CSV table of C-alpha atoms in Angstrom, one decimal:
chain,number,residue,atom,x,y,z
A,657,UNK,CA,0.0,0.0,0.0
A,658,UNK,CA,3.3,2.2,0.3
A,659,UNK,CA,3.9,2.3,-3.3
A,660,UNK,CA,0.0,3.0,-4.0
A,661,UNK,CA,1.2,6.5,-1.1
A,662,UNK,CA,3.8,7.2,-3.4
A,663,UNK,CA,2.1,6.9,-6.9
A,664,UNK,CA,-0.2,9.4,-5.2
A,665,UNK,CA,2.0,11.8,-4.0
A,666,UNK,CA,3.8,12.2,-6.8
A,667,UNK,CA,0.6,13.9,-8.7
A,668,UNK,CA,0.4,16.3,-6.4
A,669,UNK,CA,2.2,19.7,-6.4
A,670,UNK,CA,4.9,20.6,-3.8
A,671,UNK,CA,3.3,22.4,-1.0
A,672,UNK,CA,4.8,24.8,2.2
A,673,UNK,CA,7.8,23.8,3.4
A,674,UNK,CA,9.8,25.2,5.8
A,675,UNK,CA,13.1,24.0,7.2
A,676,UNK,CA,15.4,26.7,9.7
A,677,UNK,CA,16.8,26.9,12.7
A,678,UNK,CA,15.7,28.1,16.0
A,679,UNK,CA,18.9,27.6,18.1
A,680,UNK,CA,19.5,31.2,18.6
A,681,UNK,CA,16.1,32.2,19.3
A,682,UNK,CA,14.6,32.6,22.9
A,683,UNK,CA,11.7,30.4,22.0
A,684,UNK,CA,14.2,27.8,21.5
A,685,UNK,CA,16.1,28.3,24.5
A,686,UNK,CA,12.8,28.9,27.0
A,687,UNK,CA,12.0,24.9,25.5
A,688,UNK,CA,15.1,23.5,25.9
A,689,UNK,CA,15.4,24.3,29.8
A,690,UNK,CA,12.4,22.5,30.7
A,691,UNK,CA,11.6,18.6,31.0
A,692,UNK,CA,9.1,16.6,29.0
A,693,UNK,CA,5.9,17.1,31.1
A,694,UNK,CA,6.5,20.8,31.4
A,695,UNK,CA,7.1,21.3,27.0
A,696,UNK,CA,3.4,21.8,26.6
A,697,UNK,CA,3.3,25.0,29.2
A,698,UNK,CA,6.4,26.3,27.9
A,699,UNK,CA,5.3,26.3,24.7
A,700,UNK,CA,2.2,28.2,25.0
A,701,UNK,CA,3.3,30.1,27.5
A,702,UNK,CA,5.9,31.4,24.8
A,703,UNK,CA,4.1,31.0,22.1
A,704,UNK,CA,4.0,35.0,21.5
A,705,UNK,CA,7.5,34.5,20.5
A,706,UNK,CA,7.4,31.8,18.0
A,707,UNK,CA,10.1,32.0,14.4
A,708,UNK,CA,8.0,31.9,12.3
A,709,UNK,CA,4.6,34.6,12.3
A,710,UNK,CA,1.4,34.4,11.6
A,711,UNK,CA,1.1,30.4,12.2
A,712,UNK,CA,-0.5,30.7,15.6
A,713,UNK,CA,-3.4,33.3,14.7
A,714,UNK,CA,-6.0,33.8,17.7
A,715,UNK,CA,-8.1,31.0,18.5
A,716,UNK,CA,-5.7,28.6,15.9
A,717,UNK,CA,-6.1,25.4,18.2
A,718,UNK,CA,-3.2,23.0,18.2
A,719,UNK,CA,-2.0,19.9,20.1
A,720,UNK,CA,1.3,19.2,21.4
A,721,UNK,CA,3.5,15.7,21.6
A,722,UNK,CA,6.8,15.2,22.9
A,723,UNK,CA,8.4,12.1,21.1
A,724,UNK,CA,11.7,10.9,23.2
A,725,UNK,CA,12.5,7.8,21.2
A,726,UNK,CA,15.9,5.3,21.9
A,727,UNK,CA,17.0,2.9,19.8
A,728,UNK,CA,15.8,-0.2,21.6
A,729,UNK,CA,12.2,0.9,20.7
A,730,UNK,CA,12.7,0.7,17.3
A,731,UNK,CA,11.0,3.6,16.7
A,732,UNK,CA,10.3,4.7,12.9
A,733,UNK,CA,6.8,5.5,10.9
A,734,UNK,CA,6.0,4.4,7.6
A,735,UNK,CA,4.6,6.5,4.7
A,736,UNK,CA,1.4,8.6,6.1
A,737,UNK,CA,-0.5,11.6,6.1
A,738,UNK,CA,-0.8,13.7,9.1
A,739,UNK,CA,-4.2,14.3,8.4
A,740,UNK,CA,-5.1,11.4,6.3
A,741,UNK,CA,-6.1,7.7,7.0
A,742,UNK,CA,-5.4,5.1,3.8
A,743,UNK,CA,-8.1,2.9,3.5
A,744,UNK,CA,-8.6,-0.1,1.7
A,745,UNK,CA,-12.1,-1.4,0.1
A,746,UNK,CA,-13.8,-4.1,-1.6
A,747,UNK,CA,-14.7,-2.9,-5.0
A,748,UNK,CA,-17.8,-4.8,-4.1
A,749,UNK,CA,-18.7,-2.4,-1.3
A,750,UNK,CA,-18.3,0.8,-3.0
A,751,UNK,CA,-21.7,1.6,-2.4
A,752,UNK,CA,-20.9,1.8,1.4
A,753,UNK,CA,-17.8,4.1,1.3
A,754,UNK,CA,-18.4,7.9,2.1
A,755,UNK,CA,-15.9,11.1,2.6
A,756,UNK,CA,-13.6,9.1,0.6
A,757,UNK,CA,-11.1,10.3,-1.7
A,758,UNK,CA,-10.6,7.3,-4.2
A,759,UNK,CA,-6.9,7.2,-5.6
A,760,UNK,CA,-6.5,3.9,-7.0
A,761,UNK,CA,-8.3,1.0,-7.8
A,762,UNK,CA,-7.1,-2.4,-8.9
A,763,UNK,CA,-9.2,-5.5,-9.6
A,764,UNK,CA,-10.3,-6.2,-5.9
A,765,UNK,CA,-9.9,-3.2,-4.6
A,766,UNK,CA,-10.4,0.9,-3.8
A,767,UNK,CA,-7.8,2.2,-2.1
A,768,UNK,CA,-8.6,6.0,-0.6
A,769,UNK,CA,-7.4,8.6,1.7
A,770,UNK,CA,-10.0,9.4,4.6
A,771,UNK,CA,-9.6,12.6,6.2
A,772,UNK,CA,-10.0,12.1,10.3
A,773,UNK,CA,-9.0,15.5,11.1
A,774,UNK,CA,-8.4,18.8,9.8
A,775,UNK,CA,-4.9,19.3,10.8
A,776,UNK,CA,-3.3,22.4,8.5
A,777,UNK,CA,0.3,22.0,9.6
A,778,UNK,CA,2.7,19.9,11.2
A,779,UNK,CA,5.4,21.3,12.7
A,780,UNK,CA,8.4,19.7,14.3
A,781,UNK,CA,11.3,21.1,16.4
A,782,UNK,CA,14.6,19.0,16.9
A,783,UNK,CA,16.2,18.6,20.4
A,784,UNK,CA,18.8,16.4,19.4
A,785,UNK,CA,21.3,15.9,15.9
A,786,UNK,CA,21.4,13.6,13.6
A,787,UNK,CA,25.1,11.3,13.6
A,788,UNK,CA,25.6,12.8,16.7
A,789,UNK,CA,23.2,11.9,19.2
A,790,UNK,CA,21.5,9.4,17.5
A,791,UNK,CA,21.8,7.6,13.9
A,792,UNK,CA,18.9,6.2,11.9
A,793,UNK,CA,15.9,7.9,12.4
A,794,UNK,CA,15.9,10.4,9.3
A,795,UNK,CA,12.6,12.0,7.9
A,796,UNK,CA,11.6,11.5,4.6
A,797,UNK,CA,9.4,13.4,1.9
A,798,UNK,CA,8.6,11.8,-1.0
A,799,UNK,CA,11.1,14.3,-2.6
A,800,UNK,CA,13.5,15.1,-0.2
A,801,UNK,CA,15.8,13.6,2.8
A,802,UNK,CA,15.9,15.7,6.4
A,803,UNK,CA,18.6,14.9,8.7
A,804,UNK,CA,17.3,16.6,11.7
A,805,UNK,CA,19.9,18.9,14.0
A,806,UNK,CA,19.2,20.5,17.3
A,807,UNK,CA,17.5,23.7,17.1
A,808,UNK,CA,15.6,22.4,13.2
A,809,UNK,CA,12.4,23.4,12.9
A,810,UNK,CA,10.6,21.5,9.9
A,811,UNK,CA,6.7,23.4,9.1
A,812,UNK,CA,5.2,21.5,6.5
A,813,UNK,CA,1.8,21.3,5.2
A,814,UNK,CA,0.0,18.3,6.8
A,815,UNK,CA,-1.4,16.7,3.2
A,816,UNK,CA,2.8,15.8,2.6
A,817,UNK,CA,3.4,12.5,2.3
A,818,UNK,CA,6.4,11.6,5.1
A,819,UNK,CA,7.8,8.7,7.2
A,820,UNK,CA,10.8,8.0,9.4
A,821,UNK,CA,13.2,5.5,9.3
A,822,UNK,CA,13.9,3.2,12.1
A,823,UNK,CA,15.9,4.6,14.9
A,824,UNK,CA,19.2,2.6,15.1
A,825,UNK,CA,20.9,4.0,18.0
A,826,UNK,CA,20.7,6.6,20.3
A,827,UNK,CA,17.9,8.9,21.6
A,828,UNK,CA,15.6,11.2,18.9
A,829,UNK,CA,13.9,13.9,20.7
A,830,UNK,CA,11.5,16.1,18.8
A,831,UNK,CA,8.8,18.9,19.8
A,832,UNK,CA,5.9,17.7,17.3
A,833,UNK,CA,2.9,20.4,16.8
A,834,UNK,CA,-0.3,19.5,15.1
A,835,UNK,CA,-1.8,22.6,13.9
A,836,UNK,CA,-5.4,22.7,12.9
């Protein structure tokens, strides 16, 4: 079902993506001092201050993960959609599939992207390097290869087709923000 995710995206033009770095910034810093349990109230507390304006607009609702990954959990994703669920059909029940957006079809089956939630943006800021603290664990576009750094913040819109690869060693910390 990967490759049918990658036929797709492939049709689809490039949409916003931002990659910079935050190091510098006091945003940065204020999230760095503070453990994982206290990221979410540093975050919003700061959130006047974010790098990039005119992403968190009043009333813009947004959720917040912290992912602290090692290499013994084997952590990686495959190819998804932030905001998109692939589903798979019987061509023979086509009559009961709704709010689905068909993107291939073979003999058996309708394969389609369901949209669960609205999310606009993902964004992701890096605690940790790539080859430094950890190895593995690099995020892919269908297009493009990101080797996160500390201090990387990566904005993309959430209809881009990603994954990550397994985590090999190490520990992969990463601020992720689900914007909808």
């Amino acid at each position: 079902m990967e490759n049918i995710l990658l036929e797709y995206q492939k049709n689809i033009p490039k949409s916003l993506r931002i990659i910079t770095n935050i190091s510098h910034t006091d945003f940065f810093r204020e999230l760095e001092e503070f453990t994982e349990d206290k990221i979410a109230d540093v975050f919003n507390e700061n959130l006047q201050s974010f790098p990039i304006p005119n992403i968190f607009i009043e009333d813009t609702k947004y959720e917040i993960v912290f992912r602290n990954n090692i290499a013994s959990d084997k952590y990686s994703m495959k190819w998804h959609y932030d905001n998109k669920q692939l589903i798979k059909h019987k061509i023979s029940d086509l009559q009961k599939i709704h709010s689905l957006q068909i993107i291939s079809i073979d003999e058996k089956y309708v394969y389609g992207l369901y949209c669960k939630n609205p999310i606009k943006f993902t964004i992701i800021i890096y605690l940790d390097t790539y080859n430094i603290d950890f190895e593995g664990g690099e995020f892919y576009f269908h297009d493009e290869i990101i080797y996160p750094e500390r201090g990387m913040l990566l904005l993309f819109n959430s209809n881009e087709l990603h994954k990550v690869a397994p985590l090999t060693r190490g520990k992969r910390r990463a601020i992720v923000v689900k914007v909808f």
